[in-house]
XYZ file of C-alpha atoms in Angstrom:
629
model
C 14.387 -36.372 -37.386
C 11.329 -37.764 -39.101
C 10.776 -37.630 -42.822
C 9.261 -34.219 -43.689
C 6.871 -35.803 -46.084
C 5.485 -38.390 -43.714
C 1.833 -38.212 -42.798
C -0.136 -40.440 -40.535
C -3.540 -39.500 -41.931
C -4.650 -37.658 -45.055
C -4.280 -33.917 -44.684
C -7.920 -33.113 -45.175
C -11.080 -32.716 -43.235
C -13.354 -29.875 -42.308
C -14.128 -28.194 -39.066
C -16.569 -25.506 -38.143
C -14.732 -24.868 -34.908
C -13.083 -21.529 -34.257
C -11.314 -20.682 -31.009
C -10.792 -16.967 -30.600
C -7.796 -16.057 -28.469
C -8.165 -12.410 -27.480
C -4.968 -10.447 -27.053
C -4.598 -6.971 -25.552
C -3.975 -5.298 -28.907
C -6.778 -7.091 -30.762
C -9.209 -6.395 -27.916
C -8.109 -2.755 -27.878
C -8.711 -2.338 -31.613
C -12.034 -4.156 -31.529
C -13.286 -1.988 -28.660
C -12.157 1.180 -30.443
C -14.046 0.116 -33.563
C -17.262 -0.565 -31.664
C -16.871 2.603 -29.607
C -16.537 4.734 -32.761
C -20.141 3.969 -33.745
C -21.418 5.026 -30.307
C -19.205 8.120 -30.379
C -20.638 9.072 -33.773
C -24.175 8.577 -32.448
C -23.420 10.746 -29.410
C -22.045 13.491 -31.666
C -25.176 13.466 -33.810
C -27.340 13.492 -30.670
C -25.448 16.534 -29.331
C -25.961 18.408 -32.611
C -29.672 17.567 -32.692
C -30.142 18.524 -29.033
C -28.308 21.842 -29.441
C -30.331 22.749 -32.534
C -33.705 21.720 -31.111
C -33.300 23.456 -27.728
C -29.946 25.127 -27.172
C -30.994 26.616 -23.808
C -31.791 23.145 -22.475
C -28.496 21.789 -23.815
C -26.441 24.515 -22.152
C -28.379 24.556 -18.889
C -27.838 20.837 -18.355
C -24.082 20.944 -18.916
C -23.690 24.131 -16.866
C -25.350 22.567 -13.839
C -22.956 22.982 -10.898
C -21.748 19.966 -8.949
C -19.692 20.268 -5.764
C -17.826 17.599 -3.817
C -16.579 18.682 -0.421
C -14.759 16.967 2.423
C -14.462 19.121 5.496
C -13.222 22.559 4.476
C -11.846 21.454 1.084
C -13.605 20.469 -2.074
C -14.097 20.909 -5.801
C -16.922 22.793 -7.472
C -17.378 22.610 -11.261
C -20.223 22.436 -13.732
C -21.072 19.099 -15.345
C -19.151 19.865 -18.537
C -16.004 20.615 -16.554
C -16.416 17.406 -14.553
C -16.631 15.489 -17.823
C -13.620 17.278 -19.338
C -11.340 17.146 -16.314
C -12.693 14.154 -14.392
C -14.057 11.500 -16.736
C -11.469 12.276 -19.415
C -8.745 11.455 -16.892
C -9.865 7.826 -17.215
C -9.718 8.132 -21.015
C -6.100 9.268 -20.889
C -5.354 6.593 -18.302
C -6.316 3.988 -20.932
C -4.187 5.847 -23.510
C -1.274 5.598 -21.074
C -1.922 1.894 -20.536
C -1.856 1.208 -24.269
C 1.275 3.329 -24.726
C 3.021 1.328 -22.003
C 1.812 -1.947 -23.554
C 3.325 -0.924 -26.893
C 6.652 -0.173 -25.175
C 6.668 -3.422 -23.204
C 5.068 -5.928 -25.579
C 4.199 -4.275 -28.892
C 6.096 -2.944 -31.893
C 8.001 -0.439 -29.754
C 9.627 -3.114 -27.571
C 12.347 -3.013 -30.227
C 13.621 0.458 -29.303
C 15.158 0.890 -32.749
C 11.613 1.102 -34.081
C 10.793 4.034 -31.831
C 12.350 6.575 -34.208
C 9.726 6.218 -36.935
C 6.507 6.661 -34.903
C 8.235 9.346 -32.833
C 9.219 11.421 -35.880
C 5.945 10.659 -37.699
C 3.901 11.591 -34.642
C 5.751 14.859 -34.072
C 5.775 15.685 -37.782
C 2.059 14.951 -37.885
C 1.590 17.647 -35.235
C 4.076 20.324 -36.292
C 2.875 20.590 -39.894
C -0.820 21.026 -38.915
C 0.215 23.655 -36.357
C 2.136 25.494 -39.090
C -0.896 25.338 -41.390
C -3.175 26.704 -38.676
C -0.784 29.507 -37.732
C -0.329 30.498 -41.386
C -4.061 31.293 -41.517
C -4.251 32.886 -38.063
C -0.944 34.778 -37.855
C -1.322 38.119 -36.113
C -4.828 37.315 -34.861
C -6.015 36.636 -31.339
C -7.136 33.203 -32.531
C -3.509 32.140 -33.069
C -3.322 30.899 -29.476
C -5.767 28.114 -30.390
C -3.143 26.245 -32.445
C -3.348 23.283 -30.054
C -6.843 22.443 -31.313
C -5.400 21.645 -34.753
C -2.732 19.074 -33.974
C -3.925 15.914 -32.221
C -5.567 12.744 -33.583
C -8.452 11.029 -31.836
C -7.091 7.467 -31.599
C -10.444 5.829 -30.848
C -12.403 7.612 -33.577
C -9.619 7.265 -36.159
C -9.205 3.510 -35.610
C -12.947 2.981 -35.662
C -13.461 4.924 -38.890
C -10.445 3.185 -40.456
C -12.199 -0.143 -39.938
C -15.370 1.265 -41.517
C -13.904 2.960 -44.602
C -11.111 0.485 -45.382
C -11.991 -3.185 -45.800
C -9.468 -6.042 -45.590
C -6.608 -3.798 -44.554
C -3.444 -5.289 -43.040
C -3.488 -5.545 -39.246
C -0.090 -3.840 -39.204
C -1.727 -0.633 -40.467
C -3.852 -0.316 -37.348
C -0.826 -1.094 -35.188
C 1.243 1.513 -37.053
C -1.476 4.151 -36.670
C -1.789 3.267 -32.993
C 1.948 3.693 -32.335
C 1.985 7.052 -34.146
C -1.033 8.354 -32.246
C 0.468 7.196 -28.941
C 3.220 9.770 -29.517
C 0.535 12.218 -30.617
C -1.397 11.799 -27.362
C 1.713 12.077 -25.189
C 2.706 15.370 -26.810
C -0.877 16.685 -26.735
C -1.155 16.128 -22.998
C 2.125 17.969 -22.501
C 0.798 20.856 -24.595
C -2.377 21.007 -22.490
C -0.384 21.031 -19.257
C 2.096 23.710 -20.407
C 0.164 25.992 -22.758
C -3.502 25.640 -21.806
C -3.454 25.641 -18.053
C -4.596 28.595 -15.988
C -2.289 30.671 -13.805
C -0.248 28.110 -11.914
C -0.385 28.024 -8.119
C 3.115 26.887 -7.184
C 2.389 25.454 -3.694
C -0.373 23.177 -5.004
C 1.817 22.111 -7.921
C 4.672 21.191 -5.575
C 2.278 19.148 -3.439
C 1.087 17.307 -6.556
C 4.643 16.584 -7.653
C 5.525 15.326 -4.159
C 2.565 12.943 -4.135
C 3.479 11.696 -7.611
C 7.036 11.143 -6.363
C 5.606 9.085 -3.511
C 3.694 7.067 -6.124
C 6.981 6.268 -7.872
C 8.499 5.148 -4.580
C 5.508 2.922 -3.801
C 5.765 1.378 -7.273
C 9.501 0.777 -6.830
C 8.787 -1.024 -3.560
C 6.580 -3.469 -5.453
C 3.239 -2.491 -3.936
C 0.464 -3.916 -6.150
C -2.718 -3.036 -4.242
C -4.886 -1.050 -6.644
C -6.547 0.984 -3.893
C -3.198 2.539 -2.954
C -2.703 3.867 -6.481
C -6.322 5.052 -6.723
C -5.877 7.147 -3.573
C -2.503 8.518 -4.673
C -3.757 9.268 -8.189
C -6.836 11.042 -6.829
C -4.644 13.138 -4.546
C -2.368 14.143 -7.444
C -5.449 14.967 -9.571
C -6.882 17.193 -6.852
C -3.546 18.968 -6.309
C -3.071 19.674 -10.017
C -6.638 20.947 -10.336
C -6.001 23.370 -7.483
C -2.689 24.390 -9.075
C -4.374 25.436 -12.322
C -2.806 22.690 -14.472
C -5.221 20.478 -16.404
C -5.401 17.333 -14.225
C -6.112 14.920 -17.133
C -2.335 14.463 -17.422
C -2.531 12.432 -14.200
C -4.397 9.697 -16.061
C -1.704 9.443 -18.712
C 1.103 9.399 -16.140
C -0.535 6.667 -14.056
C -1.157 4.592 -17.184
C 2.485 4.866 -18.231
C 3.566 3.568 -14.816
C 1.554 0.362 -15.227
C 3.811 -2.313 -16.690
C 2.694 -4.930 -19.214
C 4.109 -8.419 -19.651
C 3.002 -11.787 -21.001
C 1.785 -14.356 -18.509
C 4.817 -16.307 -17.301
C 4.549 -20.088 -17.260
C 5.728 -20.165 -13.631
C 2.935 -17.802 -12.571
C 0.382 -19.903 -14.442
C 1.628 -23.065 -12.753
C 1.342 -21.414 -9.331
C -2.197 -20.334 -10.207
C -3.002 -23.928 -11.202
C -1.669 -25.202 -7.868
C -3.802 -22.711 -5.957
C -6.902 -23.654 -7.913
C -6.193 -27.350 -7.339
C -6.015 -26.711 -3.583
C -9.359 -24.924 -3.746
C -10.834 -27.794 -5.790
C -9.758 -30.260 -3.096
C -10.961 -28.106 -0.208
C -13.393 -25.348 -1.321
C -13.079 -22.895 1.570
C -13.479 -19.096 1.384
C -9.811 -18.626 2.268
C -8.612 -20.892 -0.548
C -11.126 -19.323 -2.942
C -9.644 -15.899 -2.244
C -6.112 -17.278 -2.579
C -6.951 -18.909 -5.923
C -8.613 -15.713 -7.164
C -5.580 -13.618 -6.241
C -3.263 -16.174 -7.838
C -5.183 -16.096 -11.095
C -5.205 -12.292 -11.130
C -1.486 -12.003 -10.364
C -0.624 -14.234 -13.333
C -1.837 -11.449 -15.652
C 0.037 -8.145 -15.751
C -1.720 -5.118 -14.154
C -1.729 -3.374 -17.542
C -3.863 -6.084 -19.161
C -6.225 -6.346 -16.195
C -6.815 -2.599 -16.063
C -7.279 -2.283 -19.815
C -9.911 -4.986 -19.715
C -11.628 -3.193 -16.841
C -11.546 0.422 -18.031
C -11.190 0.410 -21.805
C -14.804 -0.577 -22.566
C -16.009 2.091 -20.142
C -13.933 4.816 -21.781
C -14.879 3.811 -25.347
C -18.552 3.061 -24.802
C -19.448 5.512 -22.031
C -16.910 8.225 -21.162
C -15.897 9.404 -24.645
C -19.518 9.419 -25.933
C -20.547 11.481 -22.865
C -17.666 13.843 -23.649
C -18.960 14.183 -27.224
C -22.494 14.759 -25.983
C -21.268 17.501 -23.637
C -18.992 19.295 -26.103
C -20.021 18.655 -29.724
C -23.323 20.506 -29.662
C -23.361 23.669 -31.799
C -26.261 25.631 -33.200
C -26.129 25.442 -36.989
C -27.752 28.002 -39.289
C -27.124 29.285 -42.786
C -25.663 32.502 -41.393
C -23.388 30.651 -38.997
C -22.107 28.328 -41.721
C -21.422 31.217 -44.093
C -19.520 33.081 -41.391
C -17.674 30.057 -40.026
C -16.422 28.776 -43.376
C -14.731 32.115 -43.959
C -13.345 32.190 -40.410
C -9.581 31.599 -40.056
C -10.323 29.425 -37.019
C -12.603 27.012 -38.891
C -10.467 26.993 -42.034
C -7.238 26.758 -40.038
C -8.410 23.655 -38.200
C -9.958 22.118 -41.326
C -6.872 22.569 -43.527
C -4.539 21.633 -40.691
C -6.191 18.236 -40.409
C -6.944 17.570 -44.077
C -3.621 18.818 -45.484
C -1.198 19.180 -42.583
C -1.776 15.771 -40.977
C -1.190 13.667 -44.123
C 1.812 15.750 -45.172
C 3.293 15.593 -41.684
C 2.896 11.843 -41.200
C 3.732 10.745 -44.758
C 6.582 13.233 -45.126
C 8.121 12.364 -41.773
C 7.905 8.630 -42.497
C 9.533 9.169 -45.891
C 12.257 11.325 -44.336
C 13.163 8.692 -41.726
C 13.252 6.002 -44.422
C 15.488 8.175 -46.611
C 17.882 9.244 -43.841
C 18.331 5.662 -42.599
C 18.648 4.385 -46.200
C 15.735 2.047 -45.691
C 17.016 0.452 -42.480
C 14.065 2.022 -40.654
C 10.865 2.118 -42.651
C 7.122 1.874 -42.042
C 5.883 -1.651 -41.307
C 3.302 -1.219 -44.084
C 3.290 -0.015 -47.698
C 3.095 3.621 -48.714
C -0.588 3.478 -49.655
C -1.281 2.267 -46.126
C 0.900 5.066 -44.723
C -1.096 7.545 -46.816
C -4.335 6.120 -45.428
C -2.973 6.428 -41.896
C -2.079 10.050 -42.632
C -5.525 10.936 -43.945
C -7.498 9.144 -41.219
C -5.301 10.897 -38.625
C -7.184 14.029 -39.703
C -9.881 13.034 -37.215
C -9.002 15.197 -34.214
C -12.237 15.169 -32.253
C -11.672 14.241 -28.581
C -8.368 15.943 -27.711
C -9.034 18.667 -30.275
C -12.402 19.489 -28.709
C -10.830 19.389 -25.258
C -8.167 21.929 -26.228
C -10.721 24.056 -28.104
C -12.801 24.379 -24.925
C -9.653 25.584 -23.124
C -8.531 27.972 -25.853
C -11.801 29.537 -27.067
C -15.139 30.770 -25.805
C -18.347 31.958 -27.406
C -18.474 32.263 -31.192
C -14.831 31.299 -31.625
C -15.465 28.022 -29.800
C -18.435 27.296 -32.066
C -16.274 27.959 -35.142
C -13.528 25.683 -33.799
C -16.039 22.891 -33.152
C -17.376 23.162 -36.705
C -13.854 22.919 -38.096
C -13.150 19.827 -35.978
C -16.385 18.069 -36.985
C -15.986 18.944 -40.677
C -12.388 17.740 -40.660
C -13.476 14.396 -39.170
C -16.063 13.891 -41.903
C -13.751 14.929 -44.734
C -10.830 12.869 -43.384
C -13.019 9.763 -43.416
C -14.096 10.380 -47.009
C -10.530 11.100 -48.093
C -9.303 7.860 -46.487
C -12.042 5.906 -48.266
C -10.866 7.433 -51.569
C -7.217 6.472 -50.864
C -8.056 2.822 -50.318
C -10.569 2.758 -53.168
C -7.864 3.888 -55.579
C -5.423 1.397 -54.056
C -7.922 -1.432 -54.624
C -7.886 -0.656 -58.362
C -4.146 -1.341 -58.693
C -2.857 -4.621 -60.210
C -2.616 -7.368 -57.588
C 1.155 -7.308 -57.064
C 1.283 -3.499 -56.933
C -1.693 -3.449 -54.536
C -0.034 -5.925 -52.183
C 3.202 -3.929 -52.191
C 1.316 -0.668 -51.626
C -0.517 -2.088 -48.600
C 1.992 -4.487 -47.039
C 5.344 -2.936 -47.988
C 8.624 -4.805 -47.688
C 9.735 -3.959 -44.148
C 10.897 -6.790 -41.913
C 8.607 -7.383 -38.970
C 9.717 -8.182 -35.447
C 10.599 -11.866 -35.171
C 8.907 -13.257 -32.079
C 10.291 -16.776 -32.392
C 13.459 -17.114 -30.317
C 14.645 -20.447 -31.769
C 14.586 -20.560 -35.605
C 13.445 -23.707 -37.359
C 16.205 -26.284 -37.752
C 15.371 -28.879 -40.450
C 17.947 -31.215 -38.941
C 16.203 -31.184 -35.588
C 12.580 -30.044 -35.844
C 9.704 -32.277 -36.860
C 8.571 -30.982 -40.261
C 5.558 -31.612 -42.398
C 5.370 -30.234 -45.922
C 8.048 -28.913 -48.328
C 11.315 -28.246 -46.502
C 11.984 -25.069 -48.539
C 8.426 -23.703 -48.384
C 8.097 -19.884 -48.314
C 5.740 -20.022 -45.305
C 6.418 -21.894 -42.072
C 3.736 -22.486 -39.442
C 5.029 -23.541 -36.025
C 2.755 -24.859 -33.319
C 3.718 -25.241 -29.683
C 1.343 -27.938 -28.516
C 0.352 -30.353 -25.796
C -1.057 -33.765 -26.743
C -3.527 -33.658 -23.832
C -4.668 -30.082 -24.474
C -8.267 -30.160 -25.817
C -7.721 -26.976 -27.806
C -4.733 -28.545 -29.560
C -6.990 -31.462 -30.444
C -9.587 -29.090 -31.844
C -6.932 -27.185 -33.773
C -5.512 -30.312 -35.430
C -8.233 -30.660 -38.151
C -7.683 -26.984 -38.960
C -3.950 -27.570 -39.437
C -4.629 -30.552 -41.679
C -7.036 -28.527 -43.798
C -4.551 -25.688 -43.973
C -1.808 -27.976 -45.277
C -4.220 -29.545 -47.756
C -5.224 -26.113 -49.099
C -1.671 -24.739 -49.332
C 0.881 -26.956 -50.996
C 3.768 -24.616 -50.171
C 3.394 -24.387 -46.376
C 5.819 -26.050 -43.970
C 4.404 -27.106 -40.600
C 6.470 -27.661 -37.437
C 5.322 -29.191 -34.153
C 7.163 -28.319 -30.942
C 6.356 -29.759 -27.544
C 4.996 -27.720 -24.657
C 3.428 -30.193 -22.195
C 1.478 -28.308 -19.531
C 2.228 -30.745 -16.748
C 0.451 -28.731 -14.061
C -2.938 -29.244 -15.759
C -2.343 -32.259 -18.019
C -0.766 -35.141 -16.058
C -0.247 -37.353 -19.131
C 1.125 -34.667 -21.468
C 4.823 -35.261 -20.737
C 4.514 -39.003 -21.200
C 2.605 -38.530 -24.467
C 5.329 -36.197 -25.756
C 7.980 -38.775 -24.865
C 5.927 -41.413 -26.709
C 5.938 -39.213 -29.823
C 9.719 -38.898 -29.552
C 10.082 -42.648 -29.057
C 8.067 -43.140 -32.243
C 10.245 -40.535 -33.974
C 13.246 -42.729 -33.199
C 11.614 -45.332 -35.472
C 10.604 -42.823 -38.175
C 6.945 -42.590 -37.164
C 6.625 -39.262 -35.367
C 3.702 -37.950 -37.412
C 1.766 -41.206 -37.278
C 2.041 -41.180 -33.474
C 1.343 -37.431 -33.378
C -1.957 -37.935 -35.203
C -3.006 -40.864 -33.032
C -2.272 -39.004 -29.794
C -4.338 -35.972 -30.818
C -7.193 -38.171 -32.017
C -7.278 -40.148 -28.732
C -6.528 -37.490 -26.109
C -8.573 -39.180 -23.378
C -6.415 -42.326 -23.520
C -2.781 -41.383 -22.924
C -1.659 -43.790 -20.192
C 1.269 -46.153 -20.658
C -0.833 -49.182 -21.781
C -2.570 -46.932 -24.326
C 0.720 -45.631 -25.702
C 2.134 -49.159 -26.071
C -1.048 -50.212 -27.855
C -0.618 -47.308 -30.308
C 2.971 -48.390 -30.970
C 1.719 -51.876 -31.761
C -0.988 -50.460 -34.104
C 1.676 -48.507 -36.007
C 3.833 -51.593 -36.416
C 6.710 -50.250 -34.318
C 9.278 -52.299 -32.430
C 7.252 -52.398 -29.220
C 10.088 -53.549 -26.990
C 12.338 -50.735 -28.176
C 9.448 -48.294 -27.786
C 8.803 -49.536 -24.234
C 12.485 -49.187 -23.319
C 12.645 -45.638 -24.709
C 9.629 -44.669 -22.617
C 11.143 -46.266 -19.512
C 14.474 -44.469 -20.081
C 12.805 -41.126 -20.955
C 15.003 -40.861 -24.051
C 12.944 -37.990 -25.458
C 12.931 -35.882 -22.275
C 15.948 -33.761 -23.218
C 14.498 -32.981 -26.634
C 11.180 -31.972 -25.059
C 13.004 -29.795 -22.495
C 14.729 -27.956 -25.376
C 11.317 -27.195 -26.925
C 10.047 -25.951 -23.556
C 13.083 -23.685 -23.165
C 12.534 -22.242 -26.646
C 8.864 -21.649 -25.755
C 9.881 -19.746 -22.622
C 12.321 -17.607 -24.631
C 9.542 -16.798 -27.112
C 7.093 -15.835 -24.356
C 4.836 -18.853 -24.919
C 2.910 -19.993 -21.863
C -0.190 -21.706 -23.275
C -1.200 -24.112 -26.012
C -1.762 -24.096 -28.869
C 0.437 -21.149 -29.809
C 1.207 -20.551 -33.483
C 4.026 -18.695 -35.206
C 3.870 -17.860 -38.918
C 7.252 -17.072 -40.448
C 8.594 -16.253 -37.023
C 5.788 -13.868 -36.030
C 3.407 -14.895 -33.306
C -0.136 -15.380 -34.553
C -2.649 -13.629 -32.314
C -6.353 -14.205 -32.428
C -8.509 -16.959 -33.864
C -6.983 -20.094 -35.311
C -9.901 -21.341 -37.337
C -9.252 -22.209 -40.988
C -10.349 -18.815 -42.351
C -8.176 -16.774 -39.992
C -5.108 -18.996 -40.329
C -5.490 -19.089 -44.119
C -5.644 -15.293 -44.224
C -2.491 -15.039 -42.109
C -0.682 -17.568 -44.321
C -1.686 -15.695 -47.505
C -0.389 -12.427 -46.017
C 2.918 -14.081 -45.059
C 3.174 -15.623 -48.529
C 2.518 -12.242 -50.165
C 5.298 -10.619 -48.131
C 7.714 -13.377 -49.135
C 6.799 -12.935 -52.814
C 7.494 -9.199 -52.581
C 10.935 -9.853 -51.095
C 11.869 -12.459 -53.703
C-alpha cells in the first residue's frame, strides 16, 4: 500500500467543468419540479376561463368523442377521455417510479418498507377520519376518497419552491410515502368509486391481464405487445364499470428496473464497433437495439413518458377539471359547507398528523431501529406539503360528486393546496432560525442510510490520500483512459485542498471494451505502487491520457525516478492484474458499470461531480458524522 499522505502534485487547481450524470430519481424529481409550474399555470387558466365564460368552458369539455372499430367502441366526452384515458399514462409513470423504488431505491431494503407503508396509510386514514367527522350522517360522506391522497408531482414541485437547500433524502422520503398513497388511492377508486360492475367484462379484463403476466414471465420485451395487451385490459375494465386508470398503475408495476450491467454495456460496445467498421442498416439496427437493451425498460419508459405526463397530461387534466365559477355568494356558502371544510381540514390537519404520527409510532415501536431517513423537521415538512391533494383528489371528486357539491369539493382541494404550501414554507422558515447544530439534526436526522458500497475501505489494501481516520471518505472507481475521469481529477484535487478532513480512495475499473490502454495503465499504477509511488503515477497517467502505451509508461517511470527494470518486469508479468481484478469485482458487486463513479461514506453519489456539488455532498456527510459522534 502506498503512503496515505503521498501526493504527486499539489492538491489545488480550479476547474469550471461540471459533468452532470442524470439518474432516474434525480430526473424524476427535476421533471416534477418543472411540471409543477406548468400545472399551477393550467389551474389558474382553468379558473380564469371558467369565470370569464363558464358556458364555453363546459361546452368544450363536454364535447363527445367516439372511437369505434366494427360494432364495438367507446364514446365519452373530452373530460372523461382526459380522466380515464390520459390519466392512465399518469398512473403508468407512478407505477414505474414505484417499481424503481422497490428495485433500486430506498425500498430495495425491504426492512425499510414498514415506515413509508405505515406513514402512507396513516396519512390517508387520519384525513378520512377528519372528513367523516364533519360529514357524518350526510349524503356527502361518500366523498371521503377526495380527502386522502397526495398529488406527488405537485407536492414535490412546491416543496422545491417553498423549501430551499433541503436534503435530497427529504424528497426521496416524500416520494416513497406518496408511492404507497397512490397505490392505495387507485385501489379505492377501483373498489369504491366504480359504477355497477359488469362481471363478464371484468373477467375478460382479468384474463387478458393474466395473459400479460404470462408474456412477461416468458421474457417477451417487445413494447408493442404490452401496448396492445394494456389497451385491451383498459377497454375491458371501462366496459365493466371499473375505473380503467388502474391499468396504468398495474402495467407500471410490472416493468422492472435495474442498473446497467457491465456485460450488457460491453456487448453494446461490441455492436457499435461492428457498425463503426461496416455502417450498414442491419448493423445500425443491431447497435441501436443493443444500446437500448443495456438500459432497463423502466428507465427507458420513464424517460419517454414522464415529461409528457408532467408537462402535458397533468396540466390538461387540471385545465379540464379545476375550473369553478367563483363569486362572493359561492365562497360564503362553500366555506360553511362540510364538503369544503372536510377536505380542507383533512389535508391541512389530517395529513400532517397522519404522516408525522405514523412515522413517530414506527420509530417508537421499533425502538429506533426503523426511523425516518431525515430529521423530524423534515418529516413535518413532508407531512404539511402532503396536504396538496389536487390530481387524484380532483379525479375522485369528479367520481363522487356532481353539481354544486363538486364545485365545493374543488374549492376545498384548491384551498388546501395553497394553504399546505404556505404552511410548509412556515415550517422550514422556523427551522432555518434554529442554531446550526439543532438545524442540521432537525433536517438530516441520525438514521443510517443504505450503504451502496459492497467492499468497505481497507486501509491495509486500498490506495488512500488524506487523513486515514477522516470522518468523510470519497471513493472513486476510475479508468486512467476515461476522459471524464481526467476532467474529474482537478475537481478531486480542489476538494481535498478545501477539506482537510476528507479521505480519498482510488479503485480501478478499466473499461477495456472502449479504452484499449486502460488495463495496462492500471497495471502501471500498481507497478509504481510497488515502489511507493502510486499517487505520483496516478497523477501523471490522468494528466497524459492520450499517451498510455508501453514506451510512454516506461518513460513516466523514469521521470519519477523509479527502478525502471523492476517496473518493466512488473508490467511484463502483470503483477498488478489480480489487484485490479479485485477492484473490478467490488465494482460489480456495488452496481458500478461506468467511470467515474463516486461513493461518499459508502453511499453512491448521483448527479453532478463538479466542485460545488461534491463539496455540498461532503458537507452533508460530514454533518451526519458530527451528529452521530
